[in-house]
Short mmCIF file of C-alpha atoms in Angstrom, two decimals:
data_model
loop_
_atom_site.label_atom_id
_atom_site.label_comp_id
_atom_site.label_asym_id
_atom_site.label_seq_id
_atom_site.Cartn_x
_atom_site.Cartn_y
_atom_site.Cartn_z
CA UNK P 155 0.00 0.00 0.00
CA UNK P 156 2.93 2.45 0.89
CA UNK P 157 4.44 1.57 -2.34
CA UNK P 158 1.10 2.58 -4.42
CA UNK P 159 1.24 6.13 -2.71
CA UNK P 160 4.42 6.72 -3.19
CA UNK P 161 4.20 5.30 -7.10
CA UNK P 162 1.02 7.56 -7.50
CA UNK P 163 2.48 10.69 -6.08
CA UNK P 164 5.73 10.92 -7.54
CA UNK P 165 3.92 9.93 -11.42
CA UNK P 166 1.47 12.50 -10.60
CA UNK P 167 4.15 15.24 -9.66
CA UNK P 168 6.04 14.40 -12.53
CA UNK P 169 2.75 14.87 -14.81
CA UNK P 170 1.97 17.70 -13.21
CA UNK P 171 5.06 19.70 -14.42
CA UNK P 172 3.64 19.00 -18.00
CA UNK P 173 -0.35 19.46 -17.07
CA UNK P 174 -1.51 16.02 -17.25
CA UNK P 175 -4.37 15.10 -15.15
CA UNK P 176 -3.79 12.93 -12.44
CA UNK P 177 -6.45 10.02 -13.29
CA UNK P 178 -4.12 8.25 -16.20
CA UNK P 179 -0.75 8.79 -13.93
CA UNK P 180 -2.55 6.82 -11.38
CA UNK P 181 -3.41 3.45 -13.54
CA UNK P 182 -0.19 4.25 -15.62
CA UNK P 183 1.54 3.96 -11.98
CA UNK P 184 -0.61 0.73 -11.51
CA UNK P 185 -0.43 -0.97 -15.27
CA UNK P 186 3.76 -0.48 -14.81
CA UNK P 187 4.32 -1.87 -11.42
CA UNK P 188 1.33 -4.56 -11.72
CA UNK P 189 1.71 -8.36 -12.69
CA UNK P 190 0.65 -7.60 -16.14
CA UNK P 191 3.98 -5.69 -17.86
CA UNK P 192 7.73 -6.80 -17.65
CA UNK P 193 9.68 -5.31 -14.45
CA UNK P 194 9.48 -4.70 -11.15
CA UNK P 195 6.41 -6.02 -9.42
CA UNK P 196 4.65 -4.19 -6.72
CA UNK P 197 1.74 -6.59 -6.33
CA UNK P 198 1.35 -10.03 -7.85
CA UNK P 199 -2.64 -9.82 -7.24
CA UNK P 200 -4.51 -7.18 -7.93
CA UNK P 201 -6.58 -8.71 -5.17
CA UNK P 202 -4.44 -7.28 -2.00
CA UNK P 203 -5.96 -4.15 -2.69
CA UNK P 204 -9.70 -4.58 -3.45
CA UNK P 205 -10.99 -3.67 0.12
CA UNK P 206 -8.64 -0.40 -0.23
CA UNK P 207 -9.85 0.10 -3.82
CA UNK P 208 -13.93 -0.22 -2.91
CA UNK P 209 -13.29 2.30 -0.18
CA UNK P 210 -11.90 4.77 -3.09
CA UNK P 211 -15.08 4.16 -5.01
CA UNK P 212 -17.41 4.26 -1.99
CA UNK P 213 -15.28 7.72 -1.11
CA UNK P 214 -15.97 9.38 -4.68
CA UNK P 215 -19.39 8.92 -4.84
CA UNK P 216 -20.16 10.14 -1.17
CA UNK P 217 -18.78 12.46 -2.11
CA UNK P 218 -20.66 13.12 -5.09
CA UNK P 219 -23.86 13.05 -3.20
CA UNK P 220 -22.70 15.63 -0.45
CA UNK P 221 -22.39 18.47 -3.45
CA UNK P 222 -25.92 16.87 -4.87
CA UNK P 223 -28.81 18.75 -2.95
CA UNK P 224 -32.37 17.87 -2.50
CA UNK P 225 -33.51 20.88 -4.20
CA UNK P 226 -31.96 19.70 -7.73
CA UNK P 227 -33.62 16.78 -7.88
CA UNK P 228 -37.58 18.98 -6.99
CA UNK P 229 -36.71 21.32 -9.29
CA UNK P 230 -35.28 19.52 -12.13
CA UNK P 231 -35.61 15.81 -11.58
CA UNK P 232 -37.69 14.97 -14.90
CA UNK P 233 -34.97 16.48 -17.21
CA UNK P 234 -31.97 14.92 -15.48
CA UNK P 235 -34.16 11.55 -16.13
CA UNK P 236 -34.76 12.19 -19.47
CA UNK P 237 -31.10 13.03 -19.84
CA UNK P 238 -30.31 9.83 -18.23
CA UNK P 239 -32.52 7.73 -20.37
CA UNK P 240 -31.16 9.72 -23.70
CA UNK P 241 -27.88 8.80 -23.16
CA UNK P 242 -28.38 5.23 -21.83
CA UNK P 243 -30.47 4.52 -25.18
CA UNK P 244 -28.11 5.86 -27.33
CA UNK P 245 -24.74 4.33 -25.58
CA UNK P 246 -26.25 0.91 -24.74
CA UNK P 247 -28.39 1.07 -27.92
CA UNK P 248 -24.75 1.44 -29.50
CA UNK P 249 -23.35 -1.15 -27.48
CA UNK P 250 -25.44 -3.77 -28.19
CA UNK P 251 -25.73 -3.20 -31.83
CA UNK P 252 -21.73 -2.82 -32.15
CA UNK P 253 -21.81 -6.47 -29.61
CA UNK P 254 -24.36 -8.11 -32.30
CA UNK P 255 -22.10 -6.88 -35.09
CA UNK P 256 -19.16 -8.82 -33.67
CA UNK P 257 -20.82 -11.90 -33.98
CA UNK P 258 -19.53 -13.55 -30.49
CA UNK P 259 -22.64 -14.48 -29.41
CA UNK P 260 -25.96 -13.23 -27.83
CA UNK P 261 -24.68 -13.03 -24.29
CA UNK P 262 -21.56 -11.36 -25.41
CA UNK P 263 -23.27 -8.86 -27.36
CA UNK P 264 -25.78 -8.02 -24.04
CA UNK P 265 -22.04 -7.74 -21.63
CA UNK P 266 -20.76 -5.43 -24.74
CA UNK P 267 -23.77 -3.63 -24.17
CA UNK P 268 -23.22 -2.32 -20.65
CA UNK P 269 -19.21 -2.11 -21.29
CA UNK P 270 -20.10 0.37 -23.69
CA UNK P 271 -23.06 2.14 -21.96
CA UNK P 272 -22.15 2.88 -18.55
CA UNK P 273 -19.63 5.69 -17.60
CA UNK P 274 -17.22 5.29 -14.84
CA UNK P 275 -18.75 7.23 -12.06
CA UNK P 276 -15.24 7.27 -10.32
CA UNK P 277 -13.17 8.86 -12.95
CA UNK P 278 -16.29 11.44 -13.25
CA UNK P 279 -16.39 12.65 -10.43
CA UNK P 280 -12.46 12.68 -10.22
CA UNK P 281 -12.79 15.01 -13.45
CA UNK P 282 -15.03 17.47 -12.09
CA UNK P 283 -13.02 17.63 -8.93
CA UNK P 284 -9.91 18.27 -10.52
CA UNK P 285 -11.26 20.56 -13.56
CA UNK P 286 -12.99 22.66 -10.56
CA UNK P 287 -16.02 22.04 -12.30
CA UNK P 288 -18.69 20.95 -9.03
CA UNK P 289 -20.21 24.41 -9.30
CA UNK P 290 -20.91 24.63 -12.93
CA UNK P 291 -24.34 24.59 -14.37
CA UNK P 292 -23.38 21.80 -16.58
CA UNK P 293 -22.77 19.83 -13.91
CA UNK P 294 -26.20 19.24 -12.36
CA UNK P 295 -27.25 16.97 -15.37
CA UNK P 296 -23.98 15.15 -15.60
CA UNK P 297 -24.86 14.34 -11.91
CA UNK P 298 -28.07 13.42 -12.69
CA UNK P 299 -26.91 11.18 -15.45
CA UNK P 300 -24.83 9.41 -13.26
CA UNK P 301 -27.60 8.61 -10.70
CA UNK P 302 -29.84 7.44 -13.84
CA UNK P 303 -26.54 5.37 -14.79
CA UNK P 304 -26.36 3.59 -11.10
CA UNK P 305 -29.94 2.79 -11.01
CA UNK P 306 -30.00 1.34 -14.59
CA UNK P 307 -27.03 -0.55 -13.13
CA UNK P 308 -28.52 -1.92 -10.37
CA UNK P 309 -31.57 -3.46 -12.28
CA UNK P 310 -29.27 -4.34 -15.28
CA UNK P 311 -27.05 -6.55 -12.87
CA UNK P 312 -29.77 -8.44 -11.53
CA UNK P 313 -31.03 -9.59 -14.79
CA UNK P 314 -27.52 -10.50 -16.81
CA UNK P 315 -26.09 -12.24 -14.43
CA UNK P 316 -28.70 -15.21 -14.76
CA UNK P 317 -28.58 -14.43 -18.37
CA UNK P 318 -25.62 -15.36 -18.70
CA UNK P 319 -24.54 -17.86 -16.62
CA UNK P 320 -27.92 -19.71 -17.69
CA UNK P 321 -28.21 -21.06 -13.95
CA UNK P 322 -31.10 -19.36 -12.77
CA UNK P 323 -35.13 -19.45 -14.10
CA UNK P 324 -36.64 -16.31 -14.81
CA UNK P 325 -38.61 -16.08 -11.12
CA UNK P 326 -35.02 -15.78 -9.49
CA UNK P 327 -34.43 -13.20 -12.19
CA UNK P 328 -37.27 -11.20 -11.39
CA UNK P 329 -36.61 -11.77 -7.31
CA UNK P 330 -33.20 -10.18 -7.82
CA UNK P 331 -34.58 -7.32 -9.75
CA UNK P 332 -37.42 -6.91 -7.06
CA UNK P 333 -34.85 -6.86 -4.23
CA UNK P 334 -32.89 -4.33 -5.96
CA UNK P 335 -35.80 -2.03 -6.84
CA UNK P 336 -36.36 -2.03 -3.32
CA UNK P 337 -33.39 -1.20 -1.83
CA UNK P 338 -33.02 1.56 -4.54
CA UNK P 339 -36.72 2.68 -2.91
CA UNK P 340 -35.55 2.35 0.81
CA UNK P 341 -33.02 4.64 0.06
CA UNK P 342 -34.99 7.69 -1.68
CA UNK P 343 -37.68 7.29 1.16
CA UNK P 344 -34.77 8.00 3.96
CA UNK P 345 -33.67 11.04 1.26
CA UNK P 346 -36.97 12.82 0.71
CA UNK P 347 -38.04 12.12 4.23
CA UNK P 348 -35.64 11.30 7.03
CA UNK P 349 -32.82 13.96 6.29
CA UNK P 350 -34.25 15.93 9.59
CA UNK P 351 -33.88 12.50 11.92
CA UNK P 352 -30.73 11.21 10.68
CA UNK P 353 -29.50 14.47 10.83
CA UNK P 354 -30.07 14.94 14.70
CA UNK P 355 -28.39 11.78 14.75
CA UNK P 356 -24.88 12.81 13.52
CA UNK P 357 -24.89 15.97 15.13
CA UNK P 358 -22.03 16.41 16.86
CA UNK P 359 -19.26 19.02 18.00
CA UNK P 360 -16.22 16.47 17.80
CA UNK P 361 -14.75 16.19 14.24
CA UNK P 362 -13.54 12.89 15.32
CA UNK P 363 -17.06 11.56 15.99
CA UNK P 364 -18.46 12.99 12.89
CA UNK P 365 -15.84 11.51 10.68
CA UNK P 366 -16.17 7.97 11.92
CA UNK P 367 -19.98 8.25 12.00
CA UNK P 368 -20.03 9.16 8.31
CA UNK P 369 -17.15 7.10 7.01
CA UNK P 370 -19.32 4.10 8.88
CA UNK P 371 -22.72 5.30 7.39
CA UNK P 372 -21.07 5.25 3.83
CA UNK P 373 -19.03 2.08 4.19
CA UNK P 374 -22.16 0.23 5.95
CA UNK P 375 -24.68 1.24 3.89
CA UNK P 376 -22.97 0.41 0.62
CA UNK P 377 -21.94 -3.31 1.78
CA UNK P 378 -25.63 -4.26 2.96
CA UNK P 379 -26.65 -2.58 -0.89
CA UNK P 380 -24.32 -5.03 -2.50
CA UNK P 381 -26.39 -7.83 -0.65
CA UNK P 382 -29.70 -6.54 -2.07
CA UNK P 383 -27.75 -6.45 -6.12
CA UNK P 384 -27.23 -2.71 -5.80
CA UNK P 385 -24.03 -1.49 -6.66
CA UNK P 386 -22.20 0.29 -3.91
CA UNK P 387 -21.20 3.39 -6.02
CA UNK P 388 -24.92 4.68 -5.55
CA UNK P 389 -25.81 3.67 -2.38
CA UNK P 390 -22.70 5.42 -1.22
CA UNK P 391 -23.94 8.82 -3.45
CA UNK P 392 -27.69 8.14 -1.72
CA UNK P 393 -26.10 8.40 1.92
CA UNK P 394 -23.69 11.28 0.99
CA UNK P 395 -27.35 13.45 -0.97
CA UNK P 396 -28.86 12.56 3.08
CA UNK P 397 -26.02 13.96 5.26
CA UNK P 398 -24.83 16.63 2.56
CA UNK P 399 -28.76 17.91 3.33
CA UNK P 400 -28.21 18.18 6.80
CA UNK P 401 -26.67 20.52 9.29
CA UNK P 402 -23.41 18.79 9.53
CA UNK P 403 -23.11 18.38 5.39
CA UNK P 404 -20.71 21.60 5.54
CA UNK P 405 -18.20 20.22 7.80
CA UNK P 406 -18.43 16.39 6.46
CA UNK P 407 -17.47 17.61 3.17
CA UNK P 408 -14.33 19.45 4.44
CA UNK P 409 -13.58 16.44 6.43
CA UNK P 410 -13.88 13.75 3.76
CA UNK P 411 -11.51 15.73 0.68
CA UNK P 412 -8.44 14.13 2.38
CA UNK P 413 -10.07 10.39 2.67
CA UNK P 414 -11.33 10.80 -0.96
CA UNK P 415 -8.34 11.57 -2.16
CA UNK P 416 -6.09 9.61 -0.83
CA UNK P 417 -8.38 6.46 -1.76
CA UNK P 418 -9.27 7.31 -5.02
CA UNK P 419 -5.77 7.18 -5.52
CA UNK P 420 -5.15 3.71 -4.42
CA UNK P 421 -8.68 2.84 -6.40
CA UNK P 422 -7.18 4.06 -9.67
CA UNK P 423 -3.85 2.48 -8.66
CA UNK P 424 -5.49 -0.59 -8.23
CA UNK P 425 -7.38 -0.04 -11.37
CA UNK P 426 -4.34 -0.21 -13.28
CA UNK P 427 -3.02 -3.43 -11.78
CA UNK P 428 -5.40 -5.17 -13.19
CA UNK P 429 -5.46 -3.90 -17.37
CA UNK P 430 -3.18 -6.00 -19.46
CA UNK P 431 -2.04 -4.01 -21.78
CA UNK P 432 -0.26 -6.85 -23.77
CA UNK P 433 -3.79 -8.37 -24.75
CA UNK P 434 -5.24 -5.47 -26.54
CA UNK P 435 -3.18 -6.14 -30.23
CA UNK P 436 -5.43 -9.61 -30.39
CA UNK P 437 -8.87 -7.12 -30.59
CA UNK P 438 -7.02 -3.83 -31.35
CA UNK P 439 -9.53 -3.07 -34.55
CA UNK P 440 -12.64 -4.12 -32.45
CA UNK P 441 -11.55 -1.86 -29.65
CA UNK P 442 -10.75 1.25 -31.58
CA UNK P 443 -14.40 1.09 -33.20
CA UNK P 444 -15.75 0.84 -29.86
CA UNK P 445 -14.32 3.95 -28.45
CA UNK P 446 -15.16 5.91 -31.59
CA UNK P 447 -18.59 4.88 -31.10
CA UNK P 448 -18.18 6.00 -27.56
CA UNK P 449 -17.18 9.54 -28.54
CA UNK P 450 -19.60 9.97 -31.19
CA UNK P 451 -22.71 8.56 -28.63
CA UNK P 452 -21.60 11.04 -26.09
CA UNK P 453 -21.35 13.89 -28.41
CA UNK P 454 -24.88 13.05 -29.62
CA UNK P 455 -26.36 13.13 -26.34
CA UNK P 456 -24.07 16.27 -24.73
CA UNK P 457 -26.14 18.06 -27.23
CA UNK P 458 -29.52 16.47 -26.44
CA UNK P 459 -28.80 17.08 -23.09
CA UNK P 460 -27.59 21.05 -23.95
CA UNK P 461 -30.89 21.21 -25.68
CA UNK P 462 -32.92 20.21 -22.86
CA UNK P 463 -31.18 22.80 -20.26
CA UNK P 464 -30.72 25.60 -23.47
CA UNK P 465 -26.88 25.24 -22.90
CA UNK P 466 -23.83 26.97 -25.00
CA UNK P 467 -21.10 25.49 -27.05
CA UNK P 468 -18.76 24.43 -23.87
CA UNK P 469 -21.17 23.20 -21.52
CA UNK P 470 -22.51 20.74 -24.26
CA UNK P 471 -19.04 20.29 -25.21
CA UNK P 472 -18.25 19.44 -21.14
CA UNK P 473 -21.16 17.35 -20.77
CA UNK P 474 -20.19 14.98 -23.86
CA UNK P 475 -16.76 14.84 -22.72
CA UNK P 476 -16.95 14.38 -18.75
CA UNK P 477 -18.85 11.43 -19.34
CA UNK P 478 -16.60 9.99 -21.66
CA UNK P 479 -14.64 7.59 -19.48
CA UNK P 480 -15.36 3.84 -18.85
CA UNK P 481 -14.14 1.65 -16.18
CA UNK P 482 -14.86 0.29 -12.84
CA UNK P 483 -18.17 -1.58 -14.44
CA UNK P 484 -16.24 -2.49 -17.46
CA UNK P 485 -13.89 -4.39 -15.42
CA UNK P 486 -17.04 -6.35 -13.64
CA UNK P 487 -18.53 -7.19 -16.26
CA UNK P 488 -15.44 -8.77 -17.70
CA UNK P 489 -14.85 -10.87 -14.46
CA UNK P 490 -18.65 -11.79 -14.93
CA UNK P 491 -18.00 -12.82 -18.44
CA UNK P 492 -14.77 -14.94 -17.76
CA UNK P 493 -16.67 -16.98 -15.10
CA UNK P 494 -19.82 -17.22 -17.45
CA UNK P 495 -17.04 -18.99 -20.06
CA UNK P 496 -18.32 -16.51 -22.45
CA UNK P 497 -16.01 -15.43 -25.59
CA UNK P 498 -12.00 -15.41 -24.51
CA UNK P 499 -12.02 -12.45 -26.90
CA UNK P 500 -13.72 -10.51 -24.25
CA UNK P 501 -11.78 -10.16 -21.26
CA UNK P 502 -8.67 -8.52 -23.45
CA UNK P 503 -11.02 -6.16 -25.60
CA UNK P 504 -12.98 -4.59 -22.24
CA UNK P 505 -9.28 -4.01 -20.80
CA UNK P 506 -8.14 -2.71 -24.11
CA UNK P 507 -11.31 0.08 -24.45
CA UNK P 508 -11.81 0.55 -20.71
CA UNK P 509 -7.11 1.65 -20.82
CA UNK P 510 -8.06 3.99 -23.64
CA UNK P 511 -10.82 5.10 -22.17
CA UNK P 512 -9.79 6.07 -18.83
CA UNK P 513 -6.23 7.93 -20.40
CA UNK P 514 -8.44 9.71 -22.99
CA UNK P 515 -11.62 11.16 -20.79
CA UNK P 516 -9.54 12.72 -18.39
CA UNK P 517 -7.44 14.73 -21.35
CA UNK P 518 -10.27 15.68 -23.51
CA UNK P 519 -12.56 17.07 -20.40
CA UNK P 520 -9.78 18.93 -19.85
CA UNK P 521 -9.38 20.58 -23.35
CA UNK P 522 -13.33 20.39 -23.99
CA UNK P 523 -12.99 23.91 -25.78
CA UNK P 524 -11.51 22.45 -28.82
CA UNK P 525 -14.59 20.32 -29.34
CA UNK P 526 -16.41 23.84 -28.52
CA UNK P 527 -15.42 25.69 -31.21
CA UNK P 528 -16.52 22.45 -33.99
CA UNK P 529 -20.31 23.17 -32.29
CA UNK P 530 -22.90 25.40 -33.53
CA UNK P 531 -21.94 28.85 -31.85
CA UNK P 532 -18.89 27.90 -29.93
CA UNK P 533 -16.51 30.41 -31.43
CA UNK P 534 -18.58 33.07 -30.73
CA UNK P 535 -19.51 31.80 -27.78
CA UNK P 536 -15.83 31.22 -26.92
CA UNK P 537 -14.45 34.94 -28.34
CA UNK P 538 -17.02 36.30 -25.77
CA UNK P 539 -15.71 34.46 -22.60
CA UNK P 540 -12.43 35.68 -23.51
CA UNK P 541 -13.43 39.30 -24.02
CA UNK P 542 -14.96 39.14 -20.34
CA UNK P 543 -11.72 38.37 -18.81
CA UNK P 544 -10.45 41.07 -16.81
CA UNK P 545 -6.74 42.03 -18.53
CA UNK P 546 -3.90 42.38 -15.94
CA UNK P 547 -3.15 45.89 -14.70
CA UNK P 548 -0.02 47.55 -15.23
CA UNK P 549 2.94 47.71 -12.87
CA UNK P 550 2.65 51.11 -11.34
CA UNK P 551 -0.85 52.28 -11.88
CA UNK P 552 -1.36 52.84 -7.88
CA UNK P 553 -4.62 50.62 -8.02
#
């Protein structure tokens, strides 16, 4: 563990110096120190740090839910859903049609489906962290996509998995779903209604208390949702939207920015260690189609969803590009898919897209004004933010 901070700091310092984000320097630390590239070898299996690595993911999304209020999803809760359900047509739409185009097979094509339609929530929210980005407008409905995202998840888990591993009828199937659907339902009841109670219950004085009371709320909450077949990412955003309503949500978001950090680092680190980069020539034609696909479906629907809101040129252009990035379900799904027995081809081509992915999101949400100026009214759009800049002063003016 010392050895992936240290590995992670000193790649991100050295990317720094040139401006590169800090999300690729993390996996790059983990893909060249991992089990799956020649050299030194800081951890044989990726394994050692999956408890360390779930508490980076659990961290990001709580996160996420502290800056989420209440009020955003009254006032605009319909279009952040049709957002949602815009882009998950048109990127799992994409998916599967790309998966049936492949010819691998039915259940391959329905995995390919989700690899290509879900977004990483983790290297989101990493982006709009680093870019300084939580308080733009744009922002809200990339949120909101996310939680449309997680839910989809949730239900989409519960019915693949019996899919494909063909061991379970379609009662079980629609048990699982249930149980999901009802944890998912649990949670919005305790959002809309008991943020007063469960805030008198982590009121407190003693930063100490307050910290292990949320960090046990988050961590608790999101293992008992992986026993009802919801993922943990949006349980942990549900119980950071409750406490970030409350009287304490201030102070637990100043408290958390050092935990998140520190263990989104190792989660990205860990990320790494388990891409093999040496796999991706065997599918490298399959995978580079894929992630054009990607970037075309998320253009498409930053500018449904900038036409929905009556956004400009950049925050259509940040929208399309934030949400770029694939990963932590990627990787899931091809675990699911290697103990299904499903194609071989699989497992190499989801590391392949999800490397690419996660190198590429983090650099093109960062220079999102290039694909501004391509859009309808972005270089006017663009010539006018720079003409509101304040110019510098002269040495000696006495101002």
């Amino acid at each position: 563990m010392g050895g992936a901070f240290v590995a992670a700091a000193i790649l991100a310092r050295l990317g720094g110096r040139i401006g590169l984000p800090t999300i690729p320097l993390f996996i790059l630390a983990g893909i060249l120190l991992g089990p799956n590239t020649p050299g030194f070898v800081l951890l044989e299996d990726p394994h050692d740090l999956e408890m360390l690595s779930a508490l980076g993911l659990v961290l990001l999304l709580f996160y996420l839910g502290l800056e989420f209020h209440m009020d955003d999803l009254k006032t605009g809760g319909k279009k952040m859903a049709i957002a949602g359900s815009v882009y998950l047509a048109l990127n799992v739409g994409a998916g599967l049609i790309f998966g049936f185009a492949l010819g691998w097979g039915t259940s391959e094509a329905l995995v390919l489906a989700g690899v290509l339609g879900i977004s990483s929530s983790a290297i989101v929210t990493k982006i709009l962290v680093d870019a300084g980005r939580i308080g733009n407008p744009e922002t809200k409905p990339i949120l909101g996509i996310i939680v449309v995202e997680d839910i989809f998840l949730a239900l989409y888990l519960a019915a693949l998995q019996p899919i494909i591993s063909g061991s379970e009828g379609a009662g079980e199937t629609a048990w699982q779903i249930t149980k999901a659907f009802g944890f998912l339902v649990l949670l919005a009841v305790a959002a809309r209604w008991g943020t007063q109670i469960i805030g008198k219950l982590f009121a407190t004085k003693d930063d100490e208390l307050l910290t292990i009371s949320f960090l046990g709320a988050a961590v608790l909450v999101s293992g008992v949702a992986e026993q009802f077949g919801v993922a943990d990412a949006i349980a942990a955003f549900m119980v950071g939207l409750i406490l970030g309503n409350t009287a304490s949500g201030e102070r637990i978001r100043e408290l958390v920015h050092p935990l998140r950090d520190a263990f989104a680092a190792i989660f990205f680190f860990g990320f790494g260690l388990s891409i093999a980069p040496g796999d991706l020539p065997t599918v490298i034609w399959p995978v580079l189609i894929a992630v054009l696909l990607t970037v075309v479906m998320n253009i498409a629907a930053g500018l449904f969803t900038a036409r929905i809101y009556g956004f400009g040129a950049l925050p259509t252009a940040n929208v399309g590009t934030t949400l770029l990035a694939r990963g932590e379900f990627a990787l899931i799904l091809a675990t699911m898919a290697a103990v299904a027995g499903l194609d071989p081809r699989l497992s190499p081509f989801i590391a392949g897209y999800v490397l690419i992915l996660a190198v590429l999101a983090p650099l093109v949400a960062g220079r999102s004004h290039w694909l501004a100026r391509i859009l309808p009214g972005g270089k006017a759009e663009l010539a006018k933010a720079a003409e509101a800049v304040p110019e510098p002063e002269p040495a000696g003016s006495g101002r």
